[in-house]
mmCIF file of C-alpha atoms and ligand atoms in Angstrom:
data_model
loop_
_atom_site.group_PDB
_atom_site.id
_atom_site.type_symbol
_atom_site.label_atom_id
_atom_site.label_comp_id
_atom_site.label_asym_id
_atom_site.label_seq_id
_atom_site.Cartn_x
_atom_site.Cartn_y
_atom_site.Cartn_z
ATOM 1 C CA UNK A 13 0.000 0.000 0.000
ATOM 2 C CA UNK A 14 1.114 3.579 -0.715
ATOM 3 C CA UNK A 15 -0.200 6.571 1.229
ATOM 4 C CA UNK A 16 0.652 10.037 -0.145
ATOM 5 C CA UNK A 17 1.007 13.116 2.062
ATOM 6 C CA UNK A 18 -1.787 14.821 0.081
ATOM 7 C CA UNK A 19 -3.953 13.671 -2.833
ATOM 8 C CA UNK A 20 -5.383 16.460 -4.999
ATOM 9 C CA UNK A 21 -6.660 14.142 -7.720
ATOM 10 C CA UNK A 22 -9.189 12.269 -5.608
ATOM 11 C CA UNK A 23 -10.779 15.607 -4.690
ATOM 12 C CA UNK A 24 -10.827 16.847 -8.286
ATOM 13 C CA UNK A 25 -12.638 13.665 -9.327
ATOM 14 C CA UNK A 26 -15.326 14.258 -6.710
ATOM 15 C CA UNK A 27 -16.162 17.751 -8.098
ATOM 16 C CA UNK A 28 -15.053 17.284 -11.726
ATOM 17 C CA UNK A 29 -18.385 18.112 -13.401
ATOM 18 C CA UNK A 30 -18.880 21.301 -11.344
ATOM 19 C CA UNK A 31 -15.309 22.508 -11.830
ATOM 20 C CA UNK A 32 -15.163 21.711 -15.541
ATOM 21 C CA UNK A 33 -18.420 23.592 -16.113
ATOM 22 C CA UNK A 34 -17.268 26.612 -14.093
ATOM 23 C CA UNK A 35 -13.966 26.752 -15.987
ATOM 24 C CA UNK A 36 -15.711 26.471 -19.351
ATOM 25 C CA UNK A 37 -17.867 29.488 -18.454
ATOM 26 C CA UNK A 38 -14.749 31.535 -17.802
ATOM 27 C CA UNK A 39 -13.326 30.454 -21.144
ATOM 28 C CA UNK A 40 -16.570 31.369 -22.936
ATOM 29 C CA UNK A 41 -16.640 34.783 -21.277
ATOM 30 C CA UNK A 42 -12.864 35.347 -21.704
ATOM 31 C CA UNK A 43 -12.776 36.948 -18.243
ATOM 32 C CA UNK A 44 -9.252 35.704 -17.619
ATOM 33 C CA UNK A 45 -7.973 38.249 -15.096
ATOM 34 C CA UNK A 46 -10.444 39.790 -12.655
ATOM 35 C CA UNK A 47 -14.081 39.764 -13.759
ATOM 36 C CA UNK A 48 -17.305 38.285 -12.444
ATOM 37 C CA UNK A 49 -15.946 35.100 -10.838
ATOM 38 C CA UNK A 50 -13.257 37.083 -9.007
ATOM 39 C CA UNK A 51 -15.789 39.621 -7.647
ATOM 40 C CA UNK A 52 -18.067 36.775 -6.598
ATOM 41 C CA UNK A 53 -15.231 34.944 -4.866
ATOM 42 C CA UNK A 54 -14.202 38.057 -2.929
ATOM 43 C CA UNK A 55 -17.771 38.405 -1.639
ATOM 44 C CA UNK A 56 -18.067 34.702 -0.839
ATOM 45 C CA UNK A 57 -14.729 34.546 0.960
ATOM 46 C CA UNK A 58 -15.391 37.706 2.994
ATOM 47 C CA UNK A 59 -18.614 36.027 4.083
ATOM 48 C CA UNK A 60 -16.889 32.759 4.858
ATOM 49 C CA UNK A 61 -14.350 34.451 7.122
ATOM 50 C CA UNK A 62 -16.905 36.790 8.789
ATOM 51 C CA UNK A 63 -14.942 39.742 7.401
ATOM 52 C CA UNK A 64 -16.331 42.870 5.819
ATOM 53 C CA UNK A 65 -13.869 42.854 2.924
ATOM 54 C CA UNK A 66 -11.827 40.416 0.881
ATOM 55 C CA UNK A 67 -9.298 41.518 -1.730
ATOM 56 C CA UNK A 68 -7.926 38.760 -3.942
ATOM 57 C CA UNK A 69 -4.372 38.692 -5.270
ATOM 58 C CA UNK A 70 -1.888 36.404 -7.004
ATOM 59 C CA UNK A 71 -0.629 34.299 -4.057
ATOM 60 C CA UNK A 72 -0.270 34.177 -0.284
ATOM 61 C CA UNK A 73 3.217 35.679 -0.303
ATOM 62 C CA UNK A 74 2.007 38.757 -2.184
ATOM 63 C CA UNK A 75 -0.965 38.931 0.188
ATOM 64 C CA UNK A 76 1.466 39.364 3.107
ATOM 65 C CA UNK A 77 3.479 42.041 1.281
ATOM 66 C CA UNK A 78 0.349 43.930 0.257
ATOM 67 C CA UNK A 79 -1.009 43.764 3.814
ATOM 68 C CA UNK A 80 2.291 45.115 5.211
ATOM 69 C CA UNK A 81 2.244 47.934 2.641
ATOM 70 C CA UNK A 82 -1.342 48.807 3.582
ATOM 71 C CA UNK A 83 -0.175 49.319 7.180
ATOM 72 C CA UNK A 84 2.520 51.704 5.942
ATOM 73 C CA UNK A 85 5.398 49.388 6.861
ATOM 74 C CA UNK A 86 8.744 50.077 5.186
ATOM 75 C CA UNK A 87 12.379 50.971 5.748
ATOM 76 C CA UNK A 88 13.698 49.972 9.147
ATOM 77 C CA UNK A 89 10.358 49.001 10.659
ATOM 78 C CA UNK A 90 10.543 45.804 12.703
ATOM 79 C CA UNK A 91 8.032 43.022 12.227
ATOM 80 C CA UNK A 92 7.921 40.060 14.612
ATOM 81 C CA UNK A 93 7.161 36.616 13.165
ATOM 82 C CA UNK A 94 7.263 33.108 14.683
ATOM 83 C CA UNK A 95 10.512 31.142 14.319
ATOM 84 C CA UNK A 96 8.635 28.117 12.972
ATOM 85 C CA UNK A 97 6.824 28.906 9.721
ATOM 86 C CA UNK A 98 7.235 28.824 5.957
ATOM 87 C CA UNK A 99 9.752 31.375 4.669
ATOM 88 C CA UNK A 100 6.999 33.407 2.948
ATOM 89 C CA UNK A 101 6.077 34.810 6.372
ATOM 90 C CA UNK A 102 9.503 36.365 6.952
ATOM 91 C CA UNK A 103 10.372 36.958 3.292
ATOM 92 C CA UNK A 104 7.451 39.351 2.900
ATOM 93 C CA UNK A 105 8.864 41.596 5.633
ATOM 94 C CA UNK A 106 12.275 41.943 4.013
ATOM 95 C CA UNK A 107 10.696 42.377 0.573
ATOM 96 C CA UNK A 108 8.975 45.617 1.616
ATOM 97 C CA UNK A 109 12.117 46.958 3.320
ATOM 98 C CA UNK A 110 11.302 45.924 6.879
ATOM 99 C CA UNK A 111 13.468 44.113 9.414
ATOM 100 C CA UNK A 112 12.307 40.636 10.368
ATOM 101 C CA UNK A 113 12.550 39.667 14.050
ATOM 102 C CA UNK A 114 11.831 36.124 15.219
ATOM 103 C CA UNK A 115 9.973 34.947 18.325
ATOM 104 C CA UNK A 116 10.139 31.368 19.600
ATOM 105 C CA UNK A 117 7.115 29.062 19.639
ATOM 106 C CA UNK A 118 5.179 27.054 22.212
ATOM 107 C CA UNK A 119 6.223 23.368 22.346
ATOM 108 C CA UNK A 120 2.632 22.117 22.736
ATOM 109 C CA UNK A 121 0.881 24.215 20.102
ATOM 110 C CA UNK A 122 3.806 24.996 17.751
ATOM 111 C CA UNK A 123 2.475 28.569 17.527
ATOM 112 C CA UNK A 124 4.119 31.839 18.560
ATOM 113 C CA UNK A 125 4.873 32.118 22.275
ATOM 114 C CA UNK A 126 3.402 35.449 23.496
ATOM 115 C CA UNK A 127 6.041 35.692 26.253
ATOM 116 C CA UNK A 128 8.882 35.624 23.732
ATOM 117 C CA UNK A 129 6.904 37.956 21.454
ATOM 118 C CA UNK A 130 6.796 40.601 24.175
ATOM 119 C CA UNK A 131 10.531 40.208 24.876
ATOM 120 C CA UNK A 132 11.339 40.927 21.213
ATOM 121 C CA UNK A 133 9.457 44.249 21.038
ATOM 122 C CA UNK A 134 11.622 47.361 20.591
ATOM 123 C CA UNK A 135 10.862 50.990 19.831
ATOM 124 C CA UNK A 136 11.026 50.094 16.114
ATOM 125 C CA UNK A 137 8.472 47.283 16.243
ATOM 126 C CA UNK A 138 5.368 48.036 14.197
ATOM 127 C CA UNK A 139 3.688 44.714 13.387
ATOM 128 C CA UNK A 140 3.242 41.165 14.660
ATOM 129 C CA UNK A 141 2.498 38.448 12.132
ATOM 130 C CA UNK A 142 0.544 35.694 13.894
ATOM 131 C CA UNK A 143 0.759 32.464 11.896
ATOM 132 C CA UNK A 144 -1.994 29.884 12.463
ATOM 133 C CA UNK A 145 0.454 27.067 11.855
ATOM 134 C CA UNK A 146 -0.762 23.688 10.577
ATOM 135 C CA UNK A 147 -4.354 25.015 10.837
ATOM 136 C CA UNK A 148 -4.232 25.632 14.597
ATOM 137 C CA UNK A 149 -5.206 29.166 15.664
ATOM 138 C CA UNK A 150 -2.420 31.182 17.321
ATOM 139 C CA UNK A 151 -3.190 32.522 20.843
ATOM 140 C CA UNK A 152 -4.959 35.622 19.545
ATOM 141 C CA UNK A 153 -6.224 37.014 22.875
ATOM 142 C CA UNK A 154 -2.677 37.227 24.219
ATOM 143 C CA UNK A 155 -1.220 38.488 20.935
ATOM 144 C CA UNK A 156 -3.935 41.154 20.500
ATOM 145 C CA UNK A 157 -3.535 42.440 24.036
ATOM 146 C CA UNK A 158 0.263 42.660 23.741
ATOM 147 C CA UNK A 159 -0.188 44.468 20.411
ATOM 148 C CA UNK A 160 -2.635 46.895 21.967
ATOM 149 C CA UNK A 161 -0.324 47.591 24.897
ATOM 150 C CA UNK A 162 2.614 48.360 22.592
ATOM 151 C CA UNK A 163 0.617 50.032 19.821
ATOM 152 C CA UNK A 164 1.354 47.398 17.154
ATOM 153 C CA UNK A 165 -0.656 46.139 14.196
ATOM 154 C CA UNK A 166 -1.500 42.446 13.918
ATOM 155 C CA UNK A 167 -1.509 40.543 10.630
ATOM 156 C CA UNK A 168 -2.903 37.010 10.697
ATOM 157 C CA UNK A 169 -1.031 34.719 8.294
ATOM 158 C CA UNK A 170 -3.905 32.299 7.712
ATOM 159 C CA UNK A 171 -2.374 30.492 4.712
ATOM 160 C CA UNK A 172 -2.880 27.165 6.499
ATOM 161 C CA UNK A 173 -6.085 27.952 8.385
ATOM 162 C CA UNK A 174 -9.130 28.510 6.125
ATOM 163 C CA UNK A 175 -12.234 27.961 8.243
ATOM 164 C CA UNK A 176 -10.404 27.784 11.579
ATOM 165 C CA UNK A 177 -12.032 29.388 14.615
ATOM 166 C CA UNK A 178 -10.619 31.035 17.719
ATOM 167 C CA UNK A 179 -13.230 31.027 20.480
ATOM 168 C CA UNK A 180 -16.309 32.441 18.723
ATOM 169 C CA UNK A 181 -14.334 34.277 16.029
ATOM 170 C CA UNK A 182 -13.398 33.256 12.502
ATOM 171 C CA UNK A 183 -9.714 33.185 11.647
ATOM 172 C CA UNK A 184 -9.124 36.081 9.259
ATOM 173 C CA UNK A 185 -11.394 38.468 11.154
ATOM 174 C CA UNK A 186 -9.430 38.986 14.386
ATOM 175 C CA UNK A 187 -6.266 40.951 13.541
ATOM 176 C CA UNK A 188 -6.143 44.286 11.708
ATOM 177 C CA UNK A 189 -5.796 42.362 8.468
ATOM 178 C CA UNK A 190 -5.301 38.720 7.452
ATOM 179 C CA UNK A 191 -3.754 36.903 4.525
ATOM 180 C CA UNK A 192 -4.622 33.596 2.860
ATOM 181 C CA UNK A 193 -2.976 31.388 0.257
ATOM 182 C CA UNK A 194 -4.971 29.373 -2.245
ATOM 183 C CA UNK A 195 -1.953 27.357 -3.416
ATOM 184 C CA UNK A 196 -3.292 23.967 -4.633
ATOM 185 C CA UNK A 197 -2.168 22.029 -1.548
ATOM 186 C CA UNK A 198 -3.738 24.416 1.001
ATOM 187 C CA UNK A 199 -7.095 23.583 2.654
ATOM 188 C CA UNK A 200 -8.852 25.796 0.102
ATOM 189 C CA UNK A 201 -6.683 25.400 -2.972
ATOM 190 C CA UNK A 202 -7.033 26.730 -6.517
ATOM 191 C CA UNK A 203 -5.633 24.927 -9.584
ATOM 192 C CA UNK A 204 -2.710 27.327 -9.737
ATOM 193 C CA UNK A 205 -1.545 30.157 -7.471
ATOM 194 C CA UNK A 206 -3.966 32.444 -5.672
ATOM 195 C CA UNK A 207 -4.116 34.627 -2.571
ATOM 196 C CA UNK A 208 -6.501 36.746 -0.554
ATOM 197 C CA UNK A 209 -6.571 39.444 2.102
ATOM 198 C CA UNK A 210 -9.435 39.911 4.566
ATOM 199 C CA UNK A 211 -10.107 42.854 6.855
ATOM 200 C CA UNK A 212 -12.900 44.773 8.531
ATOM 201 C CA UNK A 213 -11.176 48.076 7.793
ATOM 202 C CA UNK A 214 -12.460 49.870 4.693
ATOM 203 C CA UNK A 215 -9.332 52.028 4.174
ATOM 204 C CA UNK A 216 -7.004 49.012 4.354
ATOM 205 C CA UNK A 217 -9.203 47.027 1.941
ATOM 206 C CA UNK A 218 -9.321 49.928 -0.478
ATOM 207 C CA UNK A 219 -5.552 50.384 -0.368
ATOM 208 C CA UNK A 220 -4.938 46.650 -0.961
ATOM 209 C CA UNK A 221 -7.390 46.586 -3.853
ATOM 210 C CA UNK A 222 -5.607 49.470 -5.591
ATOM 211 C CA UNK A 223 -2.057 48.465 -4.689
ATOM 212 C CA UNK A 224 -2.517 44.930 -6.072
ATOM 213 C CA UNK A 225 -3.642 46.438 -9.376
ATOM 214 C CA UNK A 226 -1.050 49.140 -10.230
ATOM 215 C CA UNK A 227 -2.528 51.727 -7.876
ATOM 216 C CA UNK A 228 -5.342 51.986 -10.383
ATOM 217 C CA UNK A 229 -8.427 54.122 -9.922
ATOM 218 C CA UNK A 230 -9.569 53.690 -13.542
ATOM 219 C CA UNK A 231 -8.065 52.052 -16.620
ATOM 220 C CA UNK A 232 -5.316 54.642 -17.171
ATOM 221 C CA UNK A 233 -5.451 56.649 -13.984
ATOM 222 C CA UNK A 234 -3.108 55.578 -11.193
ATOM 223 C CA UNK A 235 -3.293 57.142 -7.772
ATOM 224 C CA UNK A 236 0.104 55.697 -6.841
ATOM 225 C CA UNK A 237 2.513 53.014 -8.011
ATOM 226 C CA UNK A 238 1.432 49.540 -7.054
ATOM 227 C CA UNK A 239 2.164 46.044 -8.293
ATOM 228 C CA UNK A 240 0.489 43.506 -10.538
ATOM 229 C CA UNK A 241 -0.873 40.825 -8.220
ATOM 230 C CA UNK A 242 -4.308 39.670 -9.335
ATOM 231 C CA UNK A 243 -6.384 36.510 -9.190
ATOM 232 C CA UNK A 244 -7.208 34.722 -12.471
ATOM 233 C CA UNK A 245 -10.830 34.165 -13.456
ATOM 234 C CA UNK A 246 -10.197 30.422 -13.792
ATOM 235 C CA UNK A 247 -8.741 30.207 -10.275
ATOM 236 C CA UNK A 248 -11.651 32.210 -8.858
ATOM 237 C CA UNK A 249 -14.144 29.899 -10.599
ATOM 238 C CA UNK A 250 -12.433 26.843 -9.078
ATOM 239 C CA UNK A 251 -12.403 28.513 -5.654
ATOM 240 C CA UNK A 252 -16.107 29.421 -5.882
ATOM 241 C CA UNK A 253 -16.936 25.771 -6.541
ATOM 242 C CA UNK A 254 -14.665 24.544 -3.753
ATOM 243 C CA UNK A 255 -15.988 27.042 -1.210
ATOM 244 C CA UNK A 256 -19.316 25.168 -1.366
ATOM 245 C CA UNK A 257 -17.526 22.039 -0.127
ATOM 246 C CA UNK A 258 -14.918 23.414 2.286
ATOM 247 C CA UNK A 259 -16.959 22.884 5.463
ATOM 248 C CA UNK A 260 -17.532 19.217 4.654
ATOM 249 C CA UNK A 261 -13.844 18.772 3.768
ATOM 250 C CA UNK A 262 -12.773 20.496 6.978
ATOM 251 C CA UNK A 263 -14.996 18.184 9.026
ATOM 252 C CA UNK A 264 -13.371 15.237 7.240
ATOM 253 C CA UNK A 265 -9.897 16.541 8.175
ATOM 254 C CA UNK A 266 -10.964 16.921 11.807
ATOM 255 C CA UNK A 267 -12.438 13.396 11.836
ATOM 256 C CA UNK A 268 -9.202 12.023 10.348
ATOM 257 C CA UNK A 269 -7.156 13.787 13.016
ATOM 258 C CA UNK A 270 -9.421 12.305 15.711
ATOM 259 C CA UNK A 271 -8.940 8.868 14.178
ATOM 260 C CA UNK A 272 -5.154 9.248 14.309
ATOM 261 C CA UNK A 273 -5.297 10.534 17.891
ATOM 262 C CA UNK A 274 -7.440 7.666 19.111
ATOM 263 C CA UNK A 275 -4.913 5.121 17.975
ATOM 264 C CA UNK A 276 -1.599 6.876 18.444
ATOM 265 C CA UNK A 277 0.034 6.500 21.816
ATOM 266 C CA UNK A 278 0.293 10.134 22.964
ATOM 267 C CA UNK A 279 3.362 9.336 25.064
ATOM 268 C CA UNK A 280 5.313 8.011 22.104
ATOM 269 C CA UNK A 281 3.986 10.298 19.385
ATOM 270 C CA UNK A 282 3.451 13.690 20.961
ATOM 271 C CA UNK A 283 0.819 15.682 19.110
ATOM 272 C CA UNK A 284 -0.364 19.235 19.670
ATOM 273 C CA UNK A 285 -2.660 20.170 22.513
ATOM 274 C CA UNK A 286 -5.755 21.733 21.010
ATOM 275 C CA UNK A 287 -7.560 24.077 23.416
ATOM 276 C CA UNK A 288 -11.275 23.201 23.731
ATOM 277 C CA UNK A 289 -12.414 26.579 22.418
ATOM 278 C CA UNK A 290 -10.603 26.594 19.054
ATOM 279 C CA UNK A 291 -11.294 24.868 15.766
ATOM 280 C CA UNK A 292 -8.074 23.391 14.391
ATOM 281 C CA UNK A 293 -8.528 22.701 10.663
ATOM 282 C CA UNK A 294 -5.620 20.264 10.301
ATOM 283 C CA UNK A 295 -3.844 21.550 7.231
ATOM 284 C CA UNK A 296 -1.172 19.208 8.570
ATOM 285 C CA UNK A 297 -1.210 16.510 11.231
ATOM 286 C CA UNK A 298 2.128 16.789 13.009
ATOM 287 C CA UNK A 299 3.591 14.432 15.615
ATOM 288 C CA UNK A 300 6.853 14.709 17.512
ATOM 289 C CA UNK A 301 9.277 11.850 17.946
ATOM 290 C CA UNK A 302 12.845 11.045 18.822
ATOM 291 C CA UNK A 303 14.882 9.357 16.092
ATOM 292 C CA UNK A 304 12.845 11.385 13.657
ATOM 293 C CA UNK A 305 15.132 10.769 10.721
ATOM 294 C CA UNK A 306 15.044 6.978 11.155
ATOM 295 C CA UNK A 307 11.279 7.033 11.645
ATOM 296 C CA UNK A 308 10.810 9.161 8.546
ATOM 297 C CA UNK A 309 12.951 6.980 6.315
ATOM 298 C CA UNK A 310 11.315 3.805 7.665
ATOM 299 C CA UNK A 311 7.901 5.297 6.848
ATOM 300 C CA UNK A 312 9.030 6.241 3.371
ATOM 301 C CA UNK A 313 10.508 2.773 2.720
ATOM 302 C CA UNK A 314 7.133 1.301 3.641
ATOM 303 C CA UNK A 315 5.120 3.477 1.285
ATOM 304 C CA UNK A 316 4.042 6.298 3.602
ATOM 305 C CA UNK A 317 4.930 9.781 2.313
ATOM 306 C CA UNK A 318 5.406 11.758 5.502
ATOM 307 C CA UNK A 319 7.006 15.211 5.488
ATOM 308 C CA UNK A 320 8.676 17.813 7.724
ATOM 309 C CA UNK A 321 7.209 21.291 8.179
ATOM 310 C CA UNK A 322 9.739 22.724 8.573
ATOM 311 C CA UNK A 323 13.135 21.021 8.788
ATOM 312 C CA UNK A 324 15.032 24.253 9.543
ATOM 313 C CA UNK A 325 13.638 26.964 11.829
ATOM 314 C CA UNK A 326 13.474 30.314 10.019
ATOM 315 C CA UNK A 327 16.201 32.126 12.052
ATOM 316 C CA UNK A 328 18.633 29.268 11.346
ATOM 317 C CA UNK A 329 18.165 29.333 7.559
ATOM 318 C CA UNK A 330 21.122 30.460 5.437
ATOM 319 C CA UNK A 331 18.885 33.326 4.297
ATOM 320 C CA UNK A 332 19.093 34.791 7.834
ATOM 321 C CA UNK A 333 22.754 34.021 8.546
ATOM 322 C CA UNK A 334 23.335 37.786 8.646
ATOM 323 C CA UNK A 335 21.331 37.898 11.899
ATOM 324 C CA UNK A 336 23.849 35.500 13.513
ATOM 325 C CA UNK A 337 21.369 33.346 15.417
ATOM 326 C CA UNK A 338 22.354 30.229 17.348
ATOM 327 C CA UNK A 339 20.003 27.295 18.011
ATOM 328 C CA UNK A 340 20.042 28.239 21.747
ATOM 329 C CA UNK A 341 18.390 31.561 20.874
ATOM 330 C CA UNK A 342 15.266 29.629 19.860
ATOM 331 C CA UNK A 343 15.357 26.542 22.099
ATOM 332 C CA UNK A 344 11.844 25.322 21.298
ATOM 333 C CA UNK A 345 11.936 25.794 17.535
ATOM 334 C CA UNK A 346 15.433 24.276 17.366
ATOM 335 C CA UNK A 347 14.250 21.172 19.211
ATOM 336 C CA UNK A 348 11.018 20.856 17.235
ATOM 337 C CA UNK A 349 12.769 20.961 13.881
ATOM 338 C CA UNK A 350 14.529 17.680 14.623
ATOM 339 C CA UNK A 351 11.428 15.971 16.097
ATOM 340 C CA UNK A 352 8.447 16.854 13.901
ATOM 341 C CA UNK A 353 6.852 14.642 11.266
ATOM 342 C CA UNK A 354 3.781 15.524 9.192
ATOM 343 C CA UNK A 355 1.677 12.408 8.625
ATOM 344 C CA UNK A 356 -0.510 12.039 5.518
ATOM 345 C CA UNK A 357 -3.525 14.355 5.875
ATOM 346 C CA UNK A 358 -6.278 15.267 3.420
ATOM 347 C CA UNK A 359 -10.068 15.070 3.634
ATOM 348 C CA UNK A 360 -10.480 11.919 1.540
ATOM 349 C CA UNK A 361 -7.822 9.930 3.432
ATOM 350 C CA UNK A 362 -9.426 6.536 4.151
ATOM 351 C CA UNK A 363 -9.475 4.765 7.500
ATOM 352 C CA UNK A 364 -7.667 1.852 5.774
ATOM 353 C CA UNK A 365 -4.877 4.233 4.772
ATOM 354 C CA UNK A 366 -4.681 5.705 8.286
ATOM 355 C CA UNK A 367 -4.635 2.213 9.815
ATOM 356 C CA UNK A 368 -1.764 1.386 7.494
ATOM 357 C CA UNK A 369 0.151 4.525 8.562
ATOM 358 C CA UNK A 370 -0.355 3.698 12.239
ATOM 359 C CA UNK A 371 0.596 0.021 11.778
ATOM 360 C CA UNK A 372 3.857 1.231 10.260
ATOM 361 C CA UNK A 373 4.417 3.651 13.148
ATOM 362 C CA UNK A 374 3.803 0.893 15.687
ATOM 363 C CA UNK A 375 6.285 -1.482 14.135
ATOM 364 C CA UNK A 376 8.847 1.304 13.715
ATOM 365 C CA UNK A 377 8.447 2.321 17.356
ATOM 366 C CA UNK A 378 9.389 -1.218 18.464
ATOM 367 C CA UNK A 379 12.612 -0.897 16.532
ATOM 368 C CA UNK A 380 13.604 2.714 17.158
ATOM 369 C CA UNK A 381 12.156 3.664 20.545
ATOM 370 C CA UNK A 382 10.970 7.055 19.320
ATOM 371 C CA UNK A 383 9.570 8.324 22.601
ATOM 372 C CA UNK A 384 10.249 12.060 23.008
HETATM 373 C C1 PLP B 505 1.848 28.693 1.842
HETATM 374 C C2 PLP B 505 2.167 29.716 2.858
HETATM 375 C C3 PLP B 505 2.401 31.054 2.526
HETATM 376 C C4 PLP B 505 2.576 31.538 1.114
HETATM 377 O O1 PLP B 505 1.557 31.275 0.227
HETATM 378 P P1 PLP B 505 1.849 31.175 -1.343
HETATM 379 O O2 PLP B 505 0.469 31.217 -1.914
HETATM 380 O O3 PLP B 505 2.533 29.881 -1.586
HETATM 381 O O4 PLP B 505 2.659 32.345 -1.747
HETATM 382 C C5 PLP B 505 2.591 31.978 3.548
HETATM 383 N N1 PLP B 505 2.575 31.593 4.828
HETATM 384 C C6 PLP B 505 2.377 30.312 5.197
HETATM 385 C C7 PLP B 505 2.364 29.964 6.650
HETATM 386 C C8 PLP B 505 2.181 29.326 4.222
HETATM 387 O O5 PLP B 505 2.007 28.060 4.599
#
């Protein structure tokens, strides 16, 4: 048996007639960039995230840069991001001329540790980017109150957390502004690149809308210089179809995670502690283990495609060598990066496939003693 980390084809097959029809309408109407499907998606996604506004753009990395620009962030401004994330989170800060500062994460939730966040604040700090890593909401109450105390903006990087909830609030509606990726492998994925920004602030939404489209106010009138970062009609059509199914798919992810948790020995395979009042949407199902590298290669030899998200903490990447960080500066992230494994996770994952994954883990654990 072979179990992939994600399977996009099985999902396409389940919605093929709807998607093919929606794409053919875009082709007939030749609305390839922007247009009706894009407008409709922005409305639908604002609704889905309980936000007043959604501005679409070309990808989740651009979404972060556009959001930072909308907050007026630039030369020398410091932006604090978690040490465990995808590089897009930190890259966006440098791209707009800011200085990226890293905060360590919590070993039980993998999300930003508010205590370390507060320690990293200086007089130059302007923004905190809270990443809802793996689909688990970051501790927004703590982050928002620290931000308020120090007069900082909060951006939610929700690239992995479509449909997640923090207490009674939808992810994407809590910070000043939030960013999403619709990369094919994300929980809500297009069939190419795509991104979105949500906010309840009219001025920010208006800025993002113009900035992502050359600062345009009409075809050849430009209020300021912007960039070209727009969503394709075809991608919007796919996303509109998929948005009708996302709740069902999210419930399937949650059920799969519960299935894993019931069978996995929590003492051997540490998994995150999910507070009772959040909805984790399981973009990834991550366990921690000793002998990670042996466990991972044993899984791969037996047909299970597990992954690591991420094998090198952001501050320790070559890209940030100039900041001269040592692993001891980020003790939790440095430990996690050698212990974490992402098990196969997607809505359509069968119980047979999950049983197979867990049978492999059990036999590996006899051999390698992976207890953390
Ligand atoms: C995927 C991802 C992004 C970037 O999204 P793209 O659409 O690939 O540019 C940003 N942040 C996080 C946490 C991500 O997982």
